[in-house]
Short mmCIF file of C-alpha atoms in Angstrom, two decimals:
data_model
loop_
_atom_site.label_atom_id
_atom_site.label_comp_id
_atom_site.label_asym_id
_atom_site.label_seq_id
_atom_site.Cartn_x
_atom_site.Cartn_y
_atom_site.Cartn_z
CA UNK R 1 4.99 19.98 -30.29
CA UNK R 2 7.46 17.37 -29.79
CA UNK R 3 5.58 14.34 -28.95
CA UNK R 4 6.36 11.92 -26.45
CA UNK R 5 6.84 8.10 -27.13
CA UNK R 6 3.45 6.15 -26.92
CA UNK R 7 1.72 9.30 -27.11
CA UNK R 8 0.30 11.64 -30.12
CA UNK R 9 -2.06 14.61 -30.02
CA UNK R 10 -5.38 13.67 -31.87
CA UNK R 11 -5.48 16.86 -33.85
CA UNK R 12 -3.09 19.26 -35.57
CA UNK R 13 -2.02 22.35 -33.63
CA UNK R 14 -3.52 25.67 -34.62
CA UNK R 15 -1.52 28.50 -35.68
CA UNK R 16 -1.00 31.27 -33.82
CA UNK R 17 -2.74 29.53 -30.47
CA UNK R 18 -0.59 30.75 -27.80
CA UNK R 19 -0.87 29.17 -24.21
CA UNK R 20 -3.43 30.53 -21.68
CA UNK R 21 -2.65 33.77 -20.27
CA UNK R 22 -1.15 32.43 -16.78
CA UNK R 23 1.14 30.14 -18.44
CA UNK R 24 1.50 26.31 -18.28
CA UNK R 25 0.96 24.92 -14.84
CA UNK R 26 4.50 23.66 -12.87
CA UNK R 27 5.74 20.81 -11.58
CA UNK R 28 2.80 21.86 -8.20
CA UNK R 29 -0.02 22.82 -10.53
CA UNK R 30 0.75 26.29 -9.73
CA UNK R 31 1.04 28.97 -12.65
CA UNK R 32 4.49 29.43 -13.28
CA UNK R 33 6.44 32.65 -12.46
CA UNK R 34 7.65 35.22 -14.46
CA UNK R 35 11.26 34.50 -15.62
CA UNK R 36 10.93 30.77 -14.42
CA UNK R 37 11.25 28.53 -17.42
CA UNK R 38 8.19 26.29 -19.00
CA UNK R 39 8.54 23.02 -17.93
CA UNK R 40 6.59 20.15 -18.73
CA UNK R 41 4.93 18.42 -15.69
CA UNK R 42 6.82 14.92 -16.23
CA UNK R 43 10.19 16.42 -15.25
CA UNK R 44 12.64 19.02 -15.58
CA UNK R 45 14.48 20.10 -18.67
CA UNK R 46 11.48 19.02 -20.77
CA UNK R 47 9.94 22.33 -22.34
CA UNK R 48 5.84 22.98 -23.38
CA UNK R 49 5.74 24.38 -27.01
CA UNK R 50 5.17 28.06 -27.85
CA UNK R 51 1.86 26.52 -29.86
CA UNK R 52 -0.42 24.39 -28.35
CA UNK R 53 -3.51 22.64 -29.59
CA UNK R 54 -7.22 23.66 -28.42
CA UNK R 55 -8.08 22.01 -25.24
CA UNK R 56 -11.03 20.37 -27.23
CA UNK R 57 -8.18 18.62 -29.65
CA UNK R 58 -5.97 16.91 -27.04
CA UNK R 59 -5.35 15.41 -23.79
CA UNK R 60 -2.46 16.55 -21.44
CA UNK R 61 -0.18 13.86 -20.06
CA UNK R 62 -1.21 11.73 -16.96
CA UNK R 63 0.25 13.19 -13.65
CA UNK R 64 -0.11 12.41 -10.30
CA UNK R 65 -3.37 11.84 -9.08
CA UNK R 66 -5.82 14.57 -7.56
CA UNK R 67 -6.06 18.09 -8.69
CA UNK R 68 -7.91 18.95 -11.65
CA UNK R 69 -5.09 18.37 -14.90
CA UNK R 70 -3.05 15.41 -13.08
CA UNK R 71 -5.97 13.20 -12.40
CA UNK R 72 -5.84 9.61 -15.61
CA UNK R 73 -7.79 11.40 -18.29
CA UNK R 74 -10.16 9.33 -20.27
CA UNK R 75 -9.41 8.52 -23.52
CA UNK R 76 -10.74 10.74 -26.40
CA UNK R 77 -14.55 9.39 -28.01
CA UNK R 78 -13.61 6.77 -30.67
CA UNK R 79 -13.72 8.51 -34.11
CA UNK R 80 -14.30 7.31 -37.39
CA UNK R 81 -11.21 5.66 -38.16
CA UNK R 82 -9.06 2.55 -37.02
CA UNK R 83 -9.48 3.21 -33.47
CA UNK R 84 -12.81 3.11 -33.21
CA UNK R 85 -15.66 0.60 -32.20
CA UNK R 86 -14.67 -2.66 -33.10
CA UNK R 87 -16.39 -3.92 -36.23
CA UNK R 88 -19.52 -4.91 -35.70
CA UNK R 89 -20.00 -2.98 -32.58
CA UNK R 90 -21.63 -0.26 -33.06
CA UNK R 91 -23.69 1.88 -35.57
CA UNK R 92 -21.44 2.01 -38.41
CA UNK R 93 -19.58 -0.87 -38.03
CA UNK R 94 -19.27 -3.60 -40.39
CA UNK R 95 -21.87 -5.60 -38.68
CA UNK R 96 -19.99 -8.62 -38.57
CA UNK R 97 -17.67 -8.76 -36.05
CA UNK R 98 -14.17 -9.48 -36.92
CA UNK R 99 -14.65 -11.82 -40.22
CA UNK R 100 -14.25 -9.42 -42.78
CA UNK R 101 -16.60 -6.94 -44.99
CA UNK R 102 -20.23 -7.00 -45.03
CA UNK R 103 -21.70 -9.28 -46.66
CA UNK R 104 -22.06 -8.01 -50.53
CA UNK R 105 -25.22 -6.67 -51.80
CA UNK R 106 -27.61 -9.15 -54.02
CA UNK R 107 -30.07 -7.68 -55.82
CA UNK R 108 -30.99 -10.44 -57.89
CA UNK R 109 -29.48 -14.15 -58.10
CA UNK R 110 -26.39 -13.03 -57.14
CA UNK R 111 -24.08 -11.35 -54.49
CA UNK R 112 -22.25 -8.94 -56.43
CA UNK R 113 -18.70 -9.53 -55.81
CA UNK R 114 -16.13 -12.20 -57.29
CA UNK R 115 -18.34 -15.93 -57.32
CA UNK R 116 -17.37 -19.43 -56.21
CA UNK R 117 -18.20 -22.44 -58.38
CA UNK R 118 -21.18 -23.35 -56.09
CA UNK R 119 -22.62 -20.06 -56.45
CA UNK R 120 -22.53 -19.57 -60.38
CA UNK R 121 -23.98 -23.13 -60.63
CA UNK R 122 -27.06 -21.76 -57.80
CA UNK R 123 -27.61 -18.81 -59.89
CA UNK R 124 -28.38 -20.84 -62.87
CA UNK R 125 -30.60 -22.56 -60.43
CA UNK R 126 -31.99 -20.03 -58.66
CA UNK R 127 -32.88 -18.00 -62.10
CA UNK R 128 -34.65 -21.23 -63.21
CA UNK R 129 -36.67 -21.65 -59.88
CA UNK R 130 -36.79 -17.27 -59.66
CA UNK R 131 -38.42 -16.48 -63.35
CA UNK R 132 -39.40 -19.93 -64.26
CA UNK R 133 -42.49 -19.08 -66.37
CA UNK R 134 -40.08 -16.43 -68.95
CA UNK R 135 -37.23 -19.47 -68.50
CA UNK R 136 -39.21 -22.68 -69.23
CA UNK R 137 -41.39 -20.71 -72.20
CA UNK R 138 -38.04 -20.24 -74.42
CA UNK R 139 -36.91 -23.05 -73.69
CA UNK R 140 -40.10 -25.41 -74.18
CA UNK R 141 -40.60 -23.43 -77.09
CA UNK R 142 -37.53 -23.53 -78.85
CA UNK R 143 -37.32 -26.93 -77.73
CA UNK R 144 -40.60 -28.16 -79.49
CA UNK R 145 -40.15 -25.93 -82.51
CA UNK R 146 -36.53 -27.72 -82.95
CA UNK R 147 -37.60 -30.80 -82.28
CA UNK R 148 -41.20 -31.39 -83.83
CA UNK R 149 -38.53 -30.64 -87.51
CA UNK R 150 -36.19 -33.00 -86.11
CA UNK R 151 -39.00 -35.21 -86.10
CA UNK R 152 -40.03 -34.54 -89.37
CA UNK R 153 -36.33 -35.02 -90.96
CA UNK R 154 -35.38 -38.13 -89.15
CA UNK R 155 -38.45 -39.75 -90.21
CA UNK R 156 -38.63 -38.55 -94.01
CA UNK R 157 -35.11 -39.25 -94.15
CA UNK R 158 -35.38 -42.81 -93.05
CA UNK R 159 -38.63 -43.04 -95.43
CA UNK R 160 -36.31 -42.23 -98.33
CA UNK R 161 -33.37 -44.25 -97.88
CA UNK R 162 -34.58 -47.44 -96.55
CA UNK R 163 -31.48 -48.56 -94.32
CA UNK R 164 -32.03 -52.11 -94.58
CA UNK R 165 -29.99 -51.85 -98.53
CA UNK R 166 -26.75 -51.09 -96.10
CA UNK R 167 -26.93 -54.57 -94.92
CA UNK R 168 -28.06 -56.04 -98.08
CA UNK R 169 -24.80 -57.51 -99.56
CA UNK R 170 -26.90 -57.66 -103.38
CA UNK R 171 -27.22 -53.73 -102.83
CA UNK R 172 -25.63 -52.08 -105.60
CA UNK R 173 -23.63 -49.27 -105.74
CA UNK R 174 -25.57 -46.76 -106.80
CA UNK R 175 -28.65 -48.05 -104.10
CA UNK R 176 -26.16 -47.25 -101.24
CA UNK R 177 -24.54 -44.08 -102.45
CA UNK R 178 -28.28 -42.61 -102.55
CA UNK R 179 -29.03 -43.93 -98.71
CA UNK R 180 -25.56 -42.58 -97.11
CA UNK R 181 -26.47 -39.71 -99.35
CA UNK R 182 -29.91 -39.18 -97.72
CA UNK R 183 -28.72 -39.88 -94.37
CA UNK R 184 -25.92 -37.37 -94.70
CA UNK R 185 -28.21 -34.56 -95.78
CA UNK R 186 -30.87 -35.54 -93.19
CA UNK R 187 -27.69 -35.59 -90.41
CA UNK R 188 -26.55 -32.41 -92.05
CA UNK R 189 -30.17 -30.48 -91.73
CA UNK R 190 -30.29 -32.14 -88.58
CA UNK R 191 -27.69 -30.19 -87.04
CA UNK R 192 -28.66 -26.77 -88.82
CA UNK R 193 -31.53 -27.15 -86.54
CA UNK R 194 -30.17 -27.77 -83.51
CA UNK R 195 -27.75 -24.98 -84.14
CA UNK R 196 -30.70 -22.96 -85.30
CA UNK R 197 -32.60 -23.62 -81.80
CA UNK R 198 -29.24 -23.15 -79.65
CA UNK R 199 -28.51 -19.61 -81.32
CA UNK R 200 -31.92 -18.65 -80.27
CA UNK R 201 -32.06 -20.76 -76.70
CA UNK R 202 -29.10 -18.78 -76.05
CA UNK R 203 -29.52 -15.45 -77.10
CA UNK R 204 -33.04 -15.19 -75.21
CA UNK R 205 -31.79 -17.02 -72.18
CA UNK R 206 -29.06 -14.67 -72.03
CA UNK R 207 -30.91 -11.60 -71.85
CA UNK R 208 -32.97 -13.06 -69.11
CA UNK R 209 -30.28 -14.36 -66.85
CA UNK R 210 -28.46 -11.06 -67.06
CA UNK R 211 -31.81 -9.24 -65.98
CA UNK R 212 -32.09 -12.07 -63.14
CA UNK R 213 -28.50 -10.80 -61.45
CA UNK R 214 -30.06 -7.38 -61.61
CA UNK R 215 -33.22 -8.82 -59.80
CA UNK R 216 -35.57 -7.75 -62.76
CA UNK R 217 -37.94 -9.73 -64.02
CA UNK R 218 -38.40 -9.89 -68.08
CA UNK R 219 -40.32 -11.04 -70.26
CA UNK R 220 -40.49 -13.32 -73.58
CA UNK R 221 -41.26 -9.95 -76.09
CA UNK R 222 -38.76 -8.00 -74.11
CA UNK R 223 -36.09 -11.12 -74.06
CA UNK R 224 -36.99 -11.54 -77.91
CA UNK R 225 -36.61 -7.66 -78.45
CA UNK R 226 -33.88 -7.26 -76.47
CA UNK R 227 -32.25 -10.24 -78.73
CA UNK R 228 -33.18 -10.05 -81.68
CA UNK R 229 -31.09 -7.36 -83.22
CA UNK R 230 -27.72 -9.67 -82.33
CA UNK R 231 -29.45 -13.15 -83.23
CA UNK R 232 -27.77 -12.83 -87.28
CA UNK R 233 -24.51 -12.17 -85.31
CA UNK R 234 -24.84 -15.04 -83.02
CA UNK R 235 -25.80 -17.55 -85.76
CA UNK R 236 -22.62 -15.89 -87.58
CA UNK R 237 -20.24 -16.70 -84.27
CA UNK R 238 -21.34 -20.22 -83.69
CA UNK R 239 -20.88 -20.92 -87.40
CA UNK R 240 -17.08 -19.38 -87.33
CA UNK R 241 -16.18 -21.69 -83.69
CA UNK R 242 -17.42 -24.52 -85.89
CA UNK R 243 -15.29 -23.74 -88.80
CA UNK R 244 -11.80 -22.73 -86.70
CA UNK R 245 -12.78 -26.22 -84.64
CA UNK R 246 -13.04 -28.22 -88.23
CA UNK R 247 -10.21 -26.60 -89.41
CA UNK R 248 -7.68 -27.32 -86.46
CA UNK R 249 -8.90 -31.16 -86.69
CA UNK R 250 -8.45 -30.81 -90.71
CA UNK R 251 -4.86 -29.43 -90.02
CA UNK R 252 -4.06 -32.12 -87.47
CA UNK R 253 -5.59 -35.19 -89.55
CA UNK R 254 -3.39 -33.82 -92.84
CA UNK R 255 -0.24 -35.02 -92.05
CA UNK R 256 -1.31 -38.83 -91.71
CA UNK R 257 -3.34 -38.84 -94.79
CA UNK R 258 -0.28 -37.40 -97.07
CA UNK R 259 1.94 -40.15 -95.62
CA UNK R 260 -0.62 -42.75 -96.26
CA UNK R 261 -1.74 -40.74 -99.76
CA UNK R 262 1.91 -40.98 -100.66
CA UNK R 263 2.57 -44.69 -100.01
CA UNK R 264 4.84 -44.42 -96.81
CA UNK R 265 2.81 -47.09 -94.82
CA UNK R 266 -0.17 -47.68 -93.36
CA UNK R 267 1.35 -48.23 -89.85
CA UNK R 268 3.26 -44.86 -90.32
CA UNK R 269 -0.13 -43.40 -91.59
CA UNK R 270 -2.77 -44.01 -88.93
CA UNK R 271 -0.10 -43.50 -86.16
CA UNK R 272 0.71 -39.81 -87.84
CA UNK R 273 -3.44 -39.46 -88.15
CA UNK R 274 -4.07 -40.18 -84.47
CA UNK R 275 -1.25 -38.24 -83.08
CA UNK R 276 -2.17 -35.43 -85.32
CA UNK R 277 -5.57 -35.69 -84.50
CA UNK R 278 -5.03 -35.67 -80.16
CA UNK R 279 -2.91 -32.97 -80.88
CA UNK R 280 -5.61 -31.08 -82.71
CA UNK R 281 -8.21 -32.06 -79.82
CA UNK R 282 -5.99 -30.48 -77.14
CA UNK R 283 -5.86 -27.10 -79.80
CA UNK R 284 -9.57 -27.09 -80.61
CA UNK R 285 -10.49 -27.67 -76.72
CA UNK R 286 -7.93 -24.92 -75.50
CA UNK R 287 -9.30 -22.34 -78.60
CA UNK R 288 -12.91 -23.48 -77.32
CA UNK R 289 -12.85 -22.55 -73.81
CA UNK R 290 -10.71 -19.33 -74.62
CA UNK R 291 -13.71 -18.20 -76.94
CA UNK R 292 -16.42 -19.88 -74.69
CA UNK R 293 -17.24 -16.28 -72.68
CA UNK R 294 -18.13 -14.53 -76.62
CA UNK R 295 -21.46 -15.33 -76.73
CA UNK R 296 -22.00 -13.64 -73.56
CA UNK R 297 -20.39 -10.57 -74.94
CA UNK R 298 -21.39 -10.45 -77.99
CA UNK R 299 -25.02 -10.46 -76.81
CA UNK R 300 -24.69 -8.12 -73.78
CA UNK R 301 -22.17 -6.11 -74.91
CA UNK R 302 -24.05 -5.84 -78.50
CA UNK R 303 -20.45 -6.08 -80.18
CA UNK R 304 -19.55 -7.50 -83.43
CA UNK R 305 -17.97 -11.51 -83.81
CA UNK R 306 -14.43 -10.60 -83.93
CA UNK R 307 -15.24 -8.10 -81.15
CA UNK R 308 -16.75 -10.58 -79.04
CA UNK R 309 -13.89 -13.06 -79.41
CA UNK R 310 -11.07 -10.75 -78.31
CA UNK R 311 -13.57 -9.87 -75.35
CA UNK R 312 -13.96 -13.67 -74.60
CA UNK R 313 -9.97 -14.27 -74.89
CA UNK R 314 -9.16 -11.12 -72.46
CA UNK R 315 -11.25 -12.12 -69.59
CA UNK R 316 -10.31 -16.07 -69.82
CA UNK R 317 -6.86 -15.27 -69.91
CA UNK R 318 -5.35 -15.86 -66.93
CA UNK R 319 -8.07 -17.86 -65.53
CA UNK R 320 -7.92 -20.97 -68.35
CA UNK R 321 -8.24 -23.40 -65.97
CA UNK R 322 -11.21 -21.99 -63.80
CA UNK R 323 -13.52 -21.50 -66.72
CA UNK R 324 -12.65 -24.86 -68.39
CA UNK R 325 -13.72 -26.35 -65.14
CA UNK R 326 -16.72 -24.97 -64.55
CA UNK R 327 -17.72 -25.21 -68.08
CA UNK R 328 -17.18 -28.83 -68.06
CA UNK R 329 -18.79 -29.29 -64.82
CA UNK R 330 -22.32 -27.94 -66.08
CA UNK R 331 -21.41 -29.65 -69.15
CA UNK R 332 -21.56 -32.68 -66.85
CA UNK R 333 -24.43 -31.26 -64.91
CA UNK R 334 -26.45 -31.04 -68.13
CA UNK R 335 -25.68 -34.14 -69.38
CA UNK R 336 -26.77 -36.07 -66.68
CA UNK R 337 -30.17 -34.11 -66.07
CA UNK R 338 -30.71 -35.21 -69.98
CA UNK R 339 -29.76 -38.86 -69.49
CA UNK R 340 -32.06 -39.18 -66.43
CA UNK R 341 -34.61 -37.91 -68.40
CA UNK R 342 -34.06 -39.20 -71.87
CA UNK R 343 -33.22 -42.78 -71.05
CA UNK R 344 -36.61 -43.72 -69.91
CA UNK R 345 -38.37 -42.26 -72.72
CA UNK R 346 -36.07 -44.22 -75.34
CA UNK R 347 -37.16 -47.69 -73.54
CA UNK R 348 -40.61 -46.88 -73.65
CA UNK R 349 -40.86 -45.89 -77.23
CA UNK R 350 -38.51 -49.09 -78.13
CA UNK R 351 -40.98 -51.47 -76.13
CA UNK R 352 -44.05 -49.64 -78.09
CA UNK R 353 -41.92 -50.41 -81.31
CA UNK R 354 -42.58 -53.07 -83.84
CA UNK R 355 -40.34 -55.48 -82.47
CA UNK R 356 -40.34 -54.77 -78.58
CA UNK R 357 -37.53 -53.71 -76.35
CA UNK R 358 -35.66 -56.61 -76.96
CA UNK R 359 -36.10 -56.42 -80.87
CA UNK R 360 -34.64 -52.77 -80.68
CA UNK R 361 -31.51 -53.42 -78.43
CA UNK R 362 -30.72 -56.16 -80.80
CA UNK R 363 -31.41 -54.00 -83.48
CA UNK R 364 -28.88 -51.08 -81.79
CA UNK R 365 -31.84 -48.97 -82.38
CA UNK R 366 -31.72 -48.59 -85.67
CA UNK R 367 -34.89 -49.72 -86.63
CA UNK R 368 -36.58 -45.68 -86.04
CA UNK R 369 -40.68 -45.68 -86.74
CA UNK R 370 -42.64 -43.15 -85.94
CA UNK R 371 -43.69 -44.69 -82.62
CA UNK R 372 -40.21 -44.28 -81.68
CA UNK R 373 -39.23 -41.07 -82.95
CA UNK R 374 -42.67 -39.18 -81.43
CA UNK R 375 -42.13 -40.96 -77.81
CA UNK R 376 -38.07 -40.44 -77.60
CA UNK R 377 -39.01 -37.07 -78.99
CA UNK R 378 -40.88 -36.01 -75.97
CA UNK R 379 -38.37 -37.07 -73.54
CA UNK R 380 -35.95 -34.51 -75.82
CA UNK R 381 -37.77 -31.56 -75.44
CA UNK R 382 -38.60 -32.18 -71.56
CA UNK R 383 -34.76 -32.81 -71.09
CA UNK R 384 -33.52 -29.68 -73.94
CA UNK R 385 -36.22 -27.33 -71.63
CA UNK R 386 -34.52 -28.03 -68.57
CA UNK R 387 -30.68 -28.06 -69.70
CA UNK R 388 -30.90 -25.26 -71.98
CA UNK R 389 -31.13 -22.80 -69.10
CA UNK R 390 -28.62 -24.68 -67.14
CA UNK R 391 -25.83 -24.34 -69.61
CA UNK R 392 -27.25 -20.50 -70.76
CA UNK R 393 -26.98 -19.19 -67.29
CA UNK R 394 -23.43 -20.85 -66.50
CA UNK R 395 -22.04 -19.23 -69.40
CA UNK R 396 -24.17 -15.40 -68.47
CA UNK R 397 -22.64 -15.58 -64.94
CA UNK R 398 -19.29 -16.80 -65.77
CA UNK R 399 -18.77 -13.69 -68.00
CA UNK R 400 -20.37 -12.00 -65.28
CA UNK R 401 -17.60 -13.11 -62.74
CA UNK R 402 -14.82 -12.99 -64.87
CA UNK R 403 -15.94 -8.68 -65.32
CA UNK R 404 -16.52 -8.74 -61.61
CA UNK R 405 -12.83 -9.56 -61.27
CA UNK R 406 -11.48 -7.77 -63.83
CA UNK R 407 -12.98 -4.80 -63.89
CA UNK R 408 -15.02 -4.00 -61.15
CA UNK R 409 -18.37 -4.46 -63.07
CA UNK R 410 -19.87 -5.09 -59.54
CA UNK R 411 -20.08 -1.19 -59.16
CA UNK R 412 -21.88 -0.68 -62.79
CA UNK R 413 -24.39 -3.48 -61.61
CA UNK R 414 -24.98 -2.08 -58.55
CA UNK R 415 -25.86 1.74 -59.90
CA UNK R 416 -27.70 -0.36 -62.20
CA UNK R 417 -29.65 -1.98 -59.50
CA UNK R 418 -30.41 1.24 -58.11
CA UNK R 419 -27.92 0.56 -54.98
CA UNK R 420 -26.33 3.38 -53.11
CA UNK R 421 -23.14 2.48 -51.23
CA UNK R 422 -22.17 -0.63 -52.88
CA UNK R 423 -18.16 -0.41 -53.59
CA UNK R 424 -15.06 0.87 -51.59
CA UNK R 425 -15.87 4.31 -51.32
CA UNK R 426 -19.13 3.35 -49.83
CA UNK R 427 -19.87 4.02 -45.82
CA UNK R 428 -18.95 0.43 -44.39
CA UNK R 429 -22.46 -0.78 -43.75
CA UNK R 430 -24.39 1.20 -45.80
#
């Protein structure tokens, strides 16, 4: 039909309707005569089409007012689409007014759609607070385990190589060769530990935290089964990012030691070694946070270490900057929880030391006992139990978020969940 401006029937004509047996109505609303043309009712020289719509699928121009067919016709029943109830006003609607999508569904920690920084940090939070008897049993666990052999180490370390020959200037060579040799292996095993505890920290922590976002609850046997196939690859990953780190600060240190190996100046020498070395700090940070997502893939993706750092690399690039901030921010976070916590204990077991809190500051703390290793020991665990999860869960929902905006892994989470309607073919409000 040939439409006029500002005007459009709802529906598409039928084929093969022909108009009503007495013809379209004329200009008087009287059935028009045989042999007179079809006219339109808003004017001469303006012909009806052969094929015309149902009367159920359109409205007829306005005309005059009065007779039935001339009368203002009432707009057609809002349908489905853009012309329909406002948002928000009716059943159906968004249920929001005008502001924008419902409100994305959150089946567990949280909303399942692209996250700010605030809410990434509050799911770490919230998964602490949520499942905090699974969270703070890994964590005081592997926190006591780790540190109860730190204990240990420090203590039969410092037992073996008595420190005091350091500062002894009669000390002979061989009597402080064997202490920096005892102290380097104890340092050594030290951080085997603490790499040992991480790995697992981690790997259970992660399972739980990516439960949490599906609002299931787990447990430590199902966290520890659930983990324990990938822990040899973990260990394996953290052990490579320590080794490309050491070599990117070997490569940058190299320079400066050749110059100063090959008598061109000391000057020259350190000033090549610390510009080599900044410039390997800005390599090894920048290699870091591209690779700082693997751990999260490799565990809940169950994908080997070179796997898991391509995955890592793909969904940082792009987004450097974001994840480097956040990650320093609970860096930050975690740090400071552990120095409020800490701190305290380390006074207390200096002033129950043998020479007093005075004795020890003067001392720089180097004069460890027992006393002093047990109490500062306790105030490790409390603050390792509470930061562990912190940094765990940052990591879990980063990856998370960074899938979420990459490739839609809202919609997997949400079958997952057992959600229906959760994505954009979903029934707005549903």
């Amino acid at each position: 039909m040939n439409d006029t401006p500002g005007w459009a029937s709802p529906g598409s004509p039928s084929d093969g309707q022909e108009p009503s047996a007495s013809g379209p109505a004329g200009p008087t609303g009287q059935p028009a005569q045989p042999g007179q043309p079809d006219r339109a009712p808003d004017g001469p020289g303006v012909k009806w089409s052969k094929e015309q719509p149902p009367p159920s699928q359109w409205s007829a121009p306005t005309g005059p007012s009065g007779a039935p067919g001339h009368g203002p016709v009432p707009p057609p029943p809002p349908g489905p689409g853009w012309g329909g109830t406002p948002p928000g006003g009716g059943p159906g609607g968004w249920g929001n007014g005008w502001g924008g999508p419902p409100p994305a569904a959150k089946p567990g920690v949280i909303p399942l759609r692209p996250l700010g920084v605030g809410e990434i940090l509050d799911g770490a939070v919230s998964t602490m607070r949520t499942y905090w008897r699974t969270i703070l049993g890994i964590s005081l666990t592997v926190a006591v385990i780790t540190e109860i052999i730190s204990v240990l180490v420090q203590g039969l370390a410092l037992d073996a190589g008595n420190t005091a020959i350091l500062e002894d200037p009669d000390a002979t060579l061989s009597e402080v060769t064997g202490v920096l040799g005892d102290l380097m292996l104890g340092s050594v095993v030290l951080y085997v530990i603490v790499l040992l505890g991480t790995v697992a920290a981690t790997a259970l922590l992660t399972t739980v935290t990516s439960r949490a976002v599906l609002g299931r609850p787990v447990t430590i046997g199902e966290a520890w089964r659930d983990a324990r196939p990938q822990l040899l690859r973990l260990l394996g990953l953290m052990c490579l990012l320590l080794l490309i780190t050491a070599a990117v600060v070997t490569v940058g240190a190299l320079p400066g030691l050749l110059v100063g190996l090959t008598g061109g100046g000391a000057g020259a020498a350190i000033a090549l070694t610390v510009l080599g070395l900044l410039g390997a700090a800005v390599v090894a940070v920048w290699l870091m946070v591209r690779f700082s997502l693997s751990s999260a893939a490799l565990m809940l993706e169950k994908q080997g270490i070179v796997k898991a750092l391509s995955r890592s690399a793909k969904l940082v690039r792009g987004a450097w900057w974001r994840v480097f901030g956040i990650q320093v921010l609970a860096a930050l976070l975690s740090g400071l929880v552990a120095s409020i916590i800490v701190l305290p204990f380390t006074f207390i077991a200096g002033a129950f030391s043998d020479n007093g809190v005075t004795g020890f500051l003067e001392s720089a703390g180097g004069d460890f006992g027992w006393t002093f290793l047990i109490i500062s020991g306790i105030g490790s665990v409390i603050g390792s139990t509470i930061t562990f999860p912190i940094t765990a869960g940052v990591t879990v929902l980063l990856y998370i978020d960074q899938r979420i905006r990459r490739e839609a892994l809202d919609l997997d989470l949400a079958r997952a969940a057992g959600l229906h309607g959760h994505g954009p073919d979903a029934t707005p409000g549903g």
